[in-house]
Amino acid sequence: ETGVTQSPTHLIKTRGQQVTLRCSSQSGHNTVSWYQQALGQGPQFIFQYYREEENGRGNFPPRFSGLQFPNYSSELNVNALELDDSALYLCASSLRVLSNSVSKNIQYFGAGTRLSVL
Amino acid sequence: SQQGEEDPQALSIQEGENATMNCSYKTSINNLQWYRQNSGRGLVHLILIRSNEREKHSGRLRVTLDTSKKSSSLLITASRAADTASYFCATDGKGGSEKLVFGKGTKLTVNP
């Protein structure tokens, strides 16, 4: 168990709808990253939040948005759902330490939310 | 887009045999990590190797890194049926980005 929890575990939506996915990070972590994993593929980076600010974004359209809260939990929102948004959405938490040395950047993943868009 | 490729895409072996998976990547890196995923669930971190390291061991796992060839390998010795999973390499790049860039993974099946 990584201590990272995601909800819901499964979700079915129809095209054009909006969805919110939630993630509680591991205690002591200050950074949350979201990934999309299509069937048979590796995870693709959506964005990362560090201390409530977006800290990097992958190649995803603006209808993918996020939030990080003061307790470091996070939400992923997707508007105007498309069929291709069907995937496993993974949240990962980590501890980012600003220093001169390179961080290890080990990320701890939740079990994911399986989203199906019909 | 994916950073690189794992090779092979699928591997089937008998319990007790060794399994070797390879990973290639495209850009300069800080670290390379290997993760494991069971049946479309969350990923579990296995091992990290820094760009200035060449080999790392953890239990039955051995990772090598060749930055001149931009490649890494993961060796699992004395495999068990419980090792059946998909294995992904992930890199994080130089320049301050902390995102992980994953390959497409190797699906390992260990037959009892």
Short mmCIF file of C-alpha atoms in Angstrom, two decimals:
data_model
loop_
_atom_site.label_atom_id
_atom_site.label_comp_id
_atom_site.label_asym_id
_atom_site.label_seq_id
_atom_site.Cartn_x
_atom_site.Cartn_y
_atom_site.Cartn_z
CA GLU A 1 0.00 0.00 0.00
CA THR A 2 1.36 3.41 -0.99
CA GLY A 3 -1.00 5.51 1.10
CA VAL A 4 -2.30 7.24 -2.02
CA THR A 5 -6.04 6.83 -2.47
CA GLN A 6 -8.13 7.65 -5.52
CA SER A 7 -11.87 7.90 -5.95
CA PRO A 8 -13.97 6.68 -7.53
CA THR A 9 -12.43 3.40 -8.70
CA HIS A 10 -14.66 3.16 -11.76
CA LEU A 11 -16.76 5.71 -13.60
CA ILE A 12 -18.96 5.65 -16.69
CA LYS A 13 -19.81 8.90 -18.45
CA THR A 14 -21.23 9.91 -21.80
CA ARG A 15 -19.58 12.07 -24.40
CA GLY A 16 -19.81 15.80 -23.62
CA GLN A 17 -20.18 15.35 -19.88
CA GLN A 18 -17.76 16.58 -17.22
CA VAL A 19 -15.93 14.47 -14.63
CA THR A 20 -13.99 15.10 -11.42
CA LEU A 21 -11.49 12.57 -10.09
CA ARG A 22 -10.01 12.82 -6.61
CA CYS A 23 -6.71 11.88 -5.02
CA SER A 24 -5.43 11.91 -1.46
CA SER A 25 -1.67 12.02 -1.33
CA GLN A 26 0.61 10.13 1.02
CA SER A 27 1.19 11.81 4.39
CA GLY A 28 4.16 14.17 4.24
CA HIS A 29 4.12 14.56 0.46
CA ASN A 30 3.70 17.99 -1.13
CA THR A 31 3.50 17.14 -4.83
CA VAL A 32 0.82 15.41 -6.86
CA SER A 33 1.12 14.27 -10.48
CA TRP A 34 -1.64 12.98 -12.73
CA TYR A 35 -1.19 10.49 -15.55
CA GLN A 36 -3.47 9.03 -18.22
CA GLN A 37 -2.91 5.42 -19.22
CA ALA A 38 -4.68 4.10 -22.30
CA LEU A 39 -5.09 0.35 -22.68
CA GLY A 40 -1.80 -1.33 -23.56
CA GLN A 41 0.21 1.88 -23.22
CA GLY A 42 2.46 3.44 -20.62
CA PRO A 43 1.20 6.31 -18.45
CA GLN A 44 1.26 9.76 -20.04
CA PHE A 45 1.94 12.82 -17.87
CA ILE A 46 -1.00 15.24 -17.65
CA PHE A 47 0.23 17.77 -15.08
CA GLN A 48 1.82 18.17 -11.68
CA TYR A 49 0.93 20.32 -8.68
CA TYR A 50 3.42 21.49 -6.07
CA ARG A 51 2.13 23.41 -3.06
CA GLU A 52 -1.14 24.27 -4.83
CA GLU A 53 0.52 25.62 -7.99
CA GLU A 54 0.76 23.88 -11.36
CA ASN A 55 4.36 22.76 -11.85
CA GLY A 56 4.49 21.40 -15.37
CA ARG A 57 1.97 20.19 -17.89
CA GLY A 58 2.02 17.52 -20.57
CA ASN A 59 0.49 17.60 -24.02
CA PHE A 60 -3.16 17.71 -22.94
CA PRO A 61 -5.80 20.28 -23.95
CA PRO A 62 -7.11 22.94 -21.54
CA ARG A 63 -10.28 20.95 -20.88
CA PHE A 64 -8.04 18.91 -18.57
CA SER A 65 -7.60 20.99 -15.43
CA GLY A 66 -6.62 20.38 -11.85
CA LEU A 67 -6.46 21.66 -8.32
CA GLN A 68 -4.34 20.97 -5.29
CA PHE A 69 -5.68 21.80 -1.84
CA PRO A 70 -3.84 23.00 1.28
CA ASN A 71 -3.79 19.42 2.61
CA TYR A 72 -2.07 18.43 -0.69
CA SER A 73 -4.99 16.35 -1.93
CA SER A 74 -5.88 16.97 -5.55
CA GLU A 75 -8.61 16.88 -8.18
CA LEU A 76 -8.48 16.26 -11.91
CA ASN A 77 -11.34 17.76 -13.91
CA VAL A 78 -12.10 16.89 -17.50
CA ASN A 79 -14.72 18.89 -19.42
CA ALA A 80 -16.48 18.01 -22.66
CA LEU A 81 -15.54 14.33 -22.45
CA GLU A 82 -14.54 12.57 -25.65
CA LEU A 83 -14.49 8.85 -26.40
CA ASP A 84 -10.66 8.90 -26.44
CA ASP A 85 -10.64 10.07 -22.82
CA SER A 86 -11.51 6.50 -21.81
CA ALA A 87 -8.48 5.36 -19.82
CA LEU A 88 -7.05 4.60 -16.41
CA TYR A 89 -6.24 7.86 -14.59
CA LEU A 90 -3.41 7.57 -12.11
CA CYS A 91 -2.46 9.94 -9.37
CA ALA A 92 1.01 9.89 -7.82
CA SER A 93 2.34 11.76 -4.83
CA SER A 94 5.93 12.62 -4.00
CA LEU A 95 8.02 14.83 -1.78
CA ARG A 96 9.74 17.62 -3.66
CA VAL A 97 12.70 19.12 -1.84
CA LEU A 98 14.31 22.21 -3.29
CA SER A 99 18.05 21.85 -3.00
CA ASN A 100 21.18 22.01 -5.09
CA SER A 101 21.28 18.24 -5.40
CA VAL A 102 19.09 16.33 -7.83
CA SER A 103 16.03 14.84 -6.13
CA LYS A 104 15.19 11.18 -6.50
CA ASN A 105 11.65 11.97 -7.64
CA ILE A 106 10.19 8.61 -6.58
CA GLN A 107 6.46 8.79 -7.11
CA TYR A 108 3.92 6.73 -5.20
CA PHE A 109 0.87 5.77 -7.21
CA GLY A 110 -2.73 5.21 -6.28
CA ALA A 111 -4.72 2.32 -7.73
CA GLY A 112 -6.29 4.56 -10.36
CA THR A 113 -9.73 5.51 -11.60
CA ARG A 114 -10.99 3.62 -14.65
CA LEU A 115 -13.02 6.07 -16.77
CA SER A 116 -15.22 4.83 -19.59
CA VAL A 117 -16.75 7.38 -21.95
CA LEU A 118 -19.69 6.09 -24.02
CA SER B 1 4.62 11.01 -26.53
CA GLN B 2 6.51 8.11 -25.01
CA GLN B 3 10.15 8.66 -24.06
CA GLY B 4 11.24 5.35 -25.44
CA GLU B 5 10.56 1.69 -25.77
CA GLU B 6 10.78 -1.38 -23.62
CA ASP B 7 11.90 -4.56 -25.26
CA PRO B 8 10.48 -7.13 -25.53
CA GLN B 9 6.82 -6.09 -25.48
CA ALA B 10 5.93 -9.47 -23.96
CA LEU B 11 7.99 -12.17 -22.26
CA SER B 12 6.88 -15.61 -21.07
CA ILE B 13 9.17 -17.73 -18.90
CA GLN B 14 9.05 -20.61 -16.41
CA GLU B 15 9.32 -20.16 -12.68
CA GLY B 16 12.95 -20.15 -11.57
CA GLU B 17 14.25 -18.68 -14.82
CA ASN B 18 15.71 -15.19 -15.13
CA ALA B 19 13.84 -12.41 -16.94
CA THR B 20 15.61 -9.56 -18.69
CA MET B 21 13.83 -6.46 -19.95
CA ASN B 22 15.40 -3.58 -21.82
CA CYS B 23 14.51 0.08 -22.06
CA SER B 24 15.73 2.78 -24.42
CA TYR B 25 15.17 6.50 -24.02
CA LYS B 26 15.79 9.60 -26.08
CA THR B 27 16.89 12.57 -23.98
CA SER B 28 19.39 13.29 -21.19
CA ILE B 29 18.16 12.14 -17.80
CA ASN B 30 18.65 12.67 -14.09
CA ASN B 31 17.32 9.30 -12.98
CA LEU B 32 15.85 6.16 -14.49
CA GLN B 33 13.32 4.16 -12.53
CA TRP B 34 11.55 0.85 -12.99
CA TYR B 35 7.94 0.40 -11.94
CA ARG B 36 5.70 -2.64 -11.87
CA GLN B 37 1.96 -2.75 -12.58
CA ASN B 38 -0.40 -5.64 -11.87
CA SER B 39 -3.42 -5.98 -14.17
CA GLY B 40 -4.16 -2.32 -14.88
CA ARG B 41 -3.80 -1.23 -11.27
CA GLY B 42 -1.45 1.36 -9.75
CA LEU B 43 2.27 1.34 -10.36
CA VAL B 44 4.73 0.23 -7.70
CA HIS B 45 8.24 1.67 -7.60
CA LEU B 46 10.91 -1.03 -7.81
CA ILE B 47 14.30 0.61 -8.15
CA LEU B 48 15.96 3.90 -9.13
CA ILE B 49 19.34 4.40 -10.75
CA ARG B 50 20.95 7.81 -11.09
CA SER B 51 22.51 8.97 -14.33
CA ASN B 52 26.02 8.73 -12.81
CA GLU B 53 25.52 5.11 -11.72
CA ARG B 54 26.05 2.05 -13.90
CA GLU B 55 24.55 -0.78 -11.89
CA LYS B 56 22.20 -1.17 -8.93
CA HIS B 57 20.91 -4.19 -7.03
CA SER B 58 17.85 -4.69 -4.85
CA GLY B 59 17.00 -8.21 -3.76
CA ARG B 60 16.37 -10.26 -6.92
CA LEU B 61 16.50 -7.14 -9.10
CA ARG B 62 19.53 -5.88 -10.98
CA VAL B 63 19.42 -2.72 -13.06
CA THR B 64 22.09 -1.46 -15.42
CA LEU B 65 22.31 1.91 -17.12
CA ASP B 66 24.34 2.90 -20.17
CA THR B 67 23.93 6.63 -20.73
CA SER B 68 26.10 6.57 -23.87
CA LYS B 69 23.57 4.21 -25.49
CA LYS B 70 20.59 5.74 -23.66
CA SER B 71 19.51 2.32 -22.50
CA SER B 72 18.82 0.36 -19.33
CA SER B 73 18.07 -3.24 -18.47
CA LEU B 74 16.16 -4.86 -15.62
CA LEU B 75 17.04 -8.39 -14.61
CA ILE B 76 14.78 -10.39 -12.32
CA THR B 77 16.54 -13.50 -11.08
CA ALA B 78 14.87 -16.75 -9.97
CA SER B 79 11.45 -15.54 -11.12
CA ARG B 80 8.24 -16.50 -9.35
CA ALA B 81 4.64 -16.70 -10.56
CA ALA B 82 3.96 -13.62 -8.40
CA ASP B 83 6.35 -11.61 -10.61
CA THR B 84 3.75 -11.77 -13.41
CA ALA B 85 3.01 -8.12 -14.21
CA SER B 86 3.84 -5.31 -16.62
CA TYR B 87 7.15 -3.54 -16.08
CA PHE B 88 7.79 0.06 -17.10
CA CYS B 89 10.89 2.18 -17.17
CA ALA B 90 10.47 5.87 -16.43
CA THR B 91 12.88 8.74 -16.83
CA ASP B 92 12.95 12.25 -15.48
CA GLY B 93 14.84 14.78 -17.50
CA LYS B 94 17.45 17.37 -16.83
CA GLY B 95 16.23 20.95 -16.66
CA GLY B 96 14.15 20.82 -13.52
CA SER B 97 11.11 18.94 -14.81
CA GLU B 98 9.91 16.38 -12.33
CA LYS B 99 7.47 14.62 -14.61
CA LEU B 100 8.11 10.95 -15.29
CA VAL B 101 8.18 9.82 -18.90
CA PHE B 102 7.23 6.17 -19.29
CA GLY B 103 7.85 3.61 -21.98
CA LYS B 104 5.14 1.26 -23.24
CA GLY B 105 6.13 -1.53 -20.90
CA THR B 106 7.03 -5.21 -21.01
CA LYS B 107 4.34 -7.71 -20.06
CA LEU B 108 6.00 -10.52 -18.13
CA THR B 109 4.28 -13.86 -17.58
CA VAL B 110 5.92 -16.35 -15.23
CA ASN B 111 4.43 -19.81 -15.61
CA PRO B 112 4.36 -22.07 -12.52
#
